């Protein structure tokens, strides 16, 4: 078994920044296979003064069996206790951790319409977590756990055991765990992302313009949008870093202003299905056309989850040379692939990417450009062939990225 | 990996007797290590027409870490979502399955006072399940899953992998899975237990009298007590067999009438602690003295859980030659050890062991001799040296068991 201690320490101290006396809830999206890392995290959490570490596991095999065999009428159900568990911990401002290690082929061979319906039900059943996280009601982290199934997909050329070890090495490198002082390296990195986000916020662009082969998209940015990156501040007063690894700066797109076409540059591993080689066309902020070589039915169900799932909730910029991208391979896991390329997200947007967004009513947040949905699905559009421009109020387009790389420095 | 299919079929068809359209909830006492058997059960359940199979895993390592490291004030907490999950499924009459494979040494080396407090909190947090099961509100089953830690304790002379395989073989033999037609063998066995229970109920004994080395106990049986065994009828209309294996017939002791001393004949593996070589003295139904060579502090905490946990809720008779006893070894697992020997249970009694018991108010049930508690802890008192007598209304003592064996036949 790999040594989970360094990653566990990073999760507790840099990611969660867990406070003495805080409770930590692991789940409810974490598979039982992540138990060894979860135990290392729990030990590190108690050493940091945690009051209580609890977990609610999500069993992917039971999810597959359900899609495979449950009667049709049952597919739209989801147990209420999952939402109750989320609310219990959210209501106290307890810390949350999700350990992602999904098998990208979990749902392979199953009826995509049934896969999509079950996924919709799950998305709705867990809405309370997305709602709380996008408001930063608590310090929360998504980290990764290497599973055999994931390794088999990401490193198909290696035998099973070697694959898991190599995947773990890649995760470590992407998370700077191979540096002499990982926590120190992270503090510097987080400061750098924060400075870049601050620079972009101060520019007050009215839109982003993306250009790449197959992509020509203009994405409105509403007045008062804030770029975020690195560290966030939770409503419980804790500064935390929600993704490990993280290489992105991101902001709020205007839900009503997206025009043009965007081509995905990486496959999207979502709920055990792979969605590949897809293109979406937007008009007035809404997806009006979607084509995918693989997984189109599942992607369509994502888009149809609710009113907000056909609109964008996040725009994130990542250099094509990020340490995650430097691994030179597809991870088939959003936590990694989204930190190797510029990406957008369909669905729920983050309240904290709008000045005063946390305090607005849902209606006011939407009127200001925010998007509300039970879904939040990132997909990758960046590549070394992408240019990104910030559109100024006077219509001038300032280059932000050329050929996938930042055109400016923003020192911490 | 062993072939879990036959046991899974037995659990679904004989144990749960799962009905088409029923939901099945696995947990919340089931460890993640039981996942392979749980998946086989889920597949068998869907083949039988299940609507939905859900699981809430209970992670023993997190429980140990909590007892080890959580601040003292947190030990009496228990998450409310576990009770919410239980109530969600109970309220609809859905089927329940617990897969037991506890490490008997899970809590070894930890402060027994802290172990006991955490166990009390857990017992109270799960009271809804015990309450529902002792009323048979739904069809429910406790079955076993062989884990490495359990095998290491029960079969210390075997190397790890062989130990699990041998434990699995022993479970199979105890569950009659080595018979040509296990389901048929079970139907005959269940009919036999039912007939024996019927005979005992018809005798209307006023008390049981136990005699064995270190044991001399008279246990009152209240008017209207019913002996049960084999099959039970749930409030949802389903006939089911709640333990696999099961070799017992059992009834309701009068909570106010236990006099004398009883010596445990087998260690009790409870919540990851071993309680060994213990003696309890009862007066007016209550434990007034308890001594244990090992685990006395944990046992004392069990007894102190609430008002009812110092009184008896179940009296069960098992022949010393039962197929489980025939394995000739201690399992360190109550599901098995209690089916190798006569046993009693401290705490909650079964409503269905009293005529009309399900319909009584808590007060009326207690007045009729029933016992109410958040705890229900079986402990083994039987051996080939035990005699048991049924006390008739006129004071005559009829032998029921001599030297651990039944003195009468009750044909199906």
PDB file of N, CA and C in Angstrom, chain B residues 213-248:
ATOM      1  N   UNK B 213     -22.589 -25.789  35.743  1.00  0.00           N
ATOM      2  CA  UNK B 213     -21.535 -25.320  36.641  1.00  0.00           C
ATOM      3  C   UNK B 213     -21.457 -23.793  36.638  1.00  0.00           C
ATOM      4  N   UNK B 214     -21.640 -23.191  37.789  1.00  0.00           N
ATOM      5  CA  UNK B 214     -21.596 -21.733  37.901  1.00  0.00           C
ATOM      6  C   UNK B 214     -22.916 -21.055  37.604  1.00  0.00           C
ATOM      7  N   UNK B 215     -23.901 -21.817  37.188  1.00  0.00           N
ATOM      8  CA  UNK B 215     -25.206 -21.239  36.821  1.00  0.00           C
ATOM      9  C   UNK B 215     -26.316 -21.908  37.609  1.00  0.00           C
ATOM     10  N   UNK B 216     -27.117 -21.086  38.251  1.00  0.00           N
ATOM     11  CA  UNK B 216     -28.383 -21.545  38.831  1.00  0.00           C
ATOM     12  C   UNK B 216     -29.324 -20.364  38.771  1.00  0.00           C
ATOM     13  N   UNK B 217     -30.164 -20.382  37.744  1.00  0.00           N
ATOM     14  CA  UNK B 217     -30.983 -19.204  37.447  1.00  0.00           C
ATOM     15  C   UNK B 217     -32.428 -19.624  37.236  1.00  0.00           C
ATOM     16  N   UNK B 218     -33.338 -18.903  37.883  1.00  0.00           N
ATOM     17  CA  UNK B 218     -34.765 -19.077  37.601  1.00  0.00           C
ATOM     18  C   UNK B 218     -35.257 -17.806  36.927  1.00  0.00           C
ATOM     19  N   UNK B 219     -35.821 -18.016  35.756  1.00  0.00           N
ATOM     20  CA  UNK B 219     -36.206 -16.899  34.903  1.00  0.00           C
ATOM     21  C   UNK B 219     -37.709 -16.975  34.687  1.00  0.00           C
ATOM     22  N   UNK B 220     -38.460 -15.986  35.178  1.00  0.00           N
ATOM     23  CA  UNK B 220     -39.903 -15.995  35.001  1.00  0.00           C
ATOM     24  C   UNK B 220     -40.302 -15.828  33.543  1.00  0.00           C
ATOM     25  N   UNK B 221     -41.381 -16.530  33.173  1.00  0.00           N
ATOM     26  CA  UNK B 221     -41.951 -16.324  31.835  1.00  0.00           C
ATOM     27  C   UNK B 221     -43.342 -15.739  32.036  1.00  0.00           C
ATOM     28  N   UNK B 222     -43.645 -14.595  31.457  1.00  0.00           N
ATOM     29  CA  UNK B 222     -44.932 -13.945  31.732  1.00  0.00           C
ATOM     30  C   UNK B 222     -46.088 -14.665  31.029  1.00  0.00           C
ATOM     31  N   UNK B 223     -47.278 -14.535  31.561  1.00  0.00           N
ATOM     32  CA  UNK B 223     -48.462 -15.080  30.873  1.00  0.00           C
ATOM     33  C   UNK B 223     -48.529 -14.513  29.461  1.00  0.00           C
ATOM     34  N   UNK B 224     -48.860 -15.381  28.514  1.00  0.00           N
ATOM     35  CA  UNK B 224     -48.983 -14.923  27.129  1.00  0.00           C
ATOM     36  C   UNK B 224     -47.673 -14.904  26.368  1.00  0.00           C
ATOM     37  N   UNK B 225     -46.584 -15.402  26.983  1.00  0.00           N
ATOM     38  CA  UNK B 225     -45.321 -15.435  26.223  1.00  0.00           C
ATOM     39  C   UNK B 225     -45.435 -16.436  25.080  1.00  0.00           C
ATOM     40  N   UNK B 226     -44.747 -16.153  24.004  1.00  0.00           N
ATOM     41  CA  UNK B 226     -44.761 -17.029  22.825  1.00  0.00           C
ATOM     42  C   UNK B 226     -43.319 -17.439  22.525  1.00  0.00           C
ATOM     43  N   UNK B 227     -43.118 -18.712  22.267  1.00  0.00           N
ATOM     44  CA  UNK B 227     -41.814 -19.157  21.767  1.00  0.00           C
ATOM     45  C   UNK B 227     -41.788 -18.983  20.251  1.00  0.00           C
ATOM     46  N   UNK B 228     -40.649 -18.517  19.753  1.00  0.00           N
ATOM     47  CA  UNK B 228     -40.493 -18.314  18.318  1.00  0.00           C
ATOM     48  C   UNK B 228     -39.266 -19.070  17.833  1.00  0.00           C
ATOM     49  N   UNK B 229     -39.243 -19.356  16.557  1.00  0.00           N
ATOM     50  CA  UNK B 229     -38.082 -20.023  15.976  1.00  0.00           C
ATOM     51  C   UNK B 229     -38.305 -20.195  14.502  1.00  0.00           C
ATOM     52  N   UNK B 230     -37.231 -20.199  13.739  1.00  0.00           N
ATOM     53  CA  UNK B 230     -37.350 -20.416  12.291  1.00  0.00           C
ATOM     54  C   UNK B 230     -37.926 -19.216  11.601  1.00  0.00           C
ATOM     55  N   UNK B 231     -39.243 -19.300  11.316  1.00  0.00           N
ATOM     56  CA  UNK B 231     -39.841 -18.250  10.513  1.00  0.00           C
ATOM     57  C   UNK B 231     -40.646 -17.272  11.367  1.00  0.00           C
ATOM     58  N   UNK B 232     -40.599 -16.013  10.987  1.00  0.00           N
ATOM     59  CA  UNK B 232     -41.405 -14.980  11.622  1.00  0.00           C
ATOM     60  C   UNK B 232     -42.269 -14.304  10.562  1.00  0.00           C
ATOM     61  N   UNK B 233     -43.308 -13.621  11.014  1.00  0.00           N
ATOM     62  CA  UNK B 233     -44.181 -12.891  10.086  1.00  0.00           C
ATOM     63  C   UNK B 233     -44.006 -11.402  10.345  1.00  0.00           C
ATOM     64  N   UNK B 234     -43.643 -10.661   9.310  1.00  0.00           N
ATOM     65  CA  UNK B 234     -43.446  -9.222   9.466  1.00  0.00           C
ATOM     66  C   UNK B 234     -44.758  -8.478   9.294  1.00  0.00           C
ATOM     67  N   UNK B 235     -44.793  -7.251   9.832  1.00  0.00           N
ATOM     68  CA  UNK B 235     -45.994  -6.427   9.719  1.00  0.00           C
ATOM     69  C   UNK B 235     -46.319  -6.125   8.259  1.00  0.00           C
ATOM     70  N   UNK B 236     -45.320  -6.202   7.385  1.00  0.00           N
ATOM     71  CA  UNK B 236     -45.580  -5.970   5.959  1.00  0.00           C
ATOM     72  C   UNK B 236     -46.112  -7.226   5.263  1.00  0.00           C
ATOM     73  N   UNK B 237     -46.389  -8.287   6.058  1.00  0.00           N
ATOM     74  CA  UNK B 237     -47.012  -9.476   5.495  1.00  0.00           C
ATOM     75  C   UNK B 237     -46.043 -10.548   5.025  1.00  0.00           C
ATOM     76  N   UNK B 238     -44.744 -10.293   5.142  1.00  0.00           N
ATOM     77  CA  UNK B 238     -43.753 -11.235   4.614  1.00  0.00           C
ATOM     78  C   UNK B 238     -43.270 -12.182   5.716  1.00  0.00           C
ATOM     79  N   UNK B 239     -43.235 -13.499   5.426  1.00  0.00           N
ATOM     80  CA  UNK B 239     -42.621 -14.478   6.325  1.00  0.00           C
ATOM     81  C   UNK B 239     -41.138 -14.526   6.055  1.00  0.00           C
ATOM     82  N   UNK B 240     -40.330 -14.442   7.093  1.00  0.00           N
ATOM     83  CA  UNK B 240     -38.884 -14.360   6.878  1.00  0.00           C
ATOM     84  C   UNK B 240     -38.147 -15.077   8.006  1.00  0.00           C
ATOM     85  N   UNK B 241     -36.860 -15.297   7.820  1.00  0.00           N
ATOM     86  CA  UNK B 241     -36.005 -15.985   8.799  1.00  0.00           C
ATOM     87  C   UNK B 241     -34.864 -15.034   9.145  1.00  0.00           C
ATOM     88  N   UNK B 242     -34.903 -14.422  10.336  1.00  0.00           N
ATOM     89  CA  UNK B 242     -34.066 -13.249  10.578  1.00  0.00           C
ATOM     90  C   UNK B 242     -32.571 -13.511  10.772  1.00  0.00           C
ATOM     91  N   UNK B 243     -32.184 -14.740  11.062  1.00  0.00           N
ATOM     92  CA  UNK B 243     -30.754 -15.023  11.222  1.00  0.00           C
ATOM     93  C   UNK B 243     -30.370 -16.186  10.325  1.00  0.00           C
ATOM     94  N   UNK B 244     -29.228 -16.078   9.685  1.00  0.00           N
ATOM     95  CA  UNK B 244     -28.677 -17.176   8.879  1.00  0.00           C
ATOM     96  C   UNK B 244     -27.227 -17.352   9.278  1.00  0.00           C
ATOM     97  N   UNK B 245     -26.859 -18.347  10.035  1.00  0.00           N
ATOM     98  CA  UNK B 245     -27.691 -19.475  10.471  1.00  0.00           C
ATOM     99  C   UNK B 245     -28.610 -19.124  11.643  1.00  0.00           C
ATOM    100  N   UNK B 246     -29.580 -20.025  11.898  1.00  0.00           N
ATOM    101  CA  UNK B 246     -30.387 -19.945  13.118  1.00  0.00           C
ATOM    102  C   UNK B 246     -30.673 -21.360  13.604  1.00  0.00           C
ATOM    103  N   UNK B 247     -30.472 -21.576  14.880  1.00  0.00           N
ATOM    104  CA  UNK B 247     -30.710 -22.891  15.485  1.00  0.00           C
ATOM    105  C   UNK B 247     -31.541 -22.747  16.756  1.00  0.00           C
ATOM    106  N   UNK B 248     -31.978 -21.553  17.057  1.00  0.00           N
ATOM    107  CA  UNK B 248     -32.586 -21.263  18.360  1.00  0.00           C
ATOM    108  C   UNK B 248     -34.106 -21.291  18.310  1.00  0.00           C
TER     109      UNK B 248
END
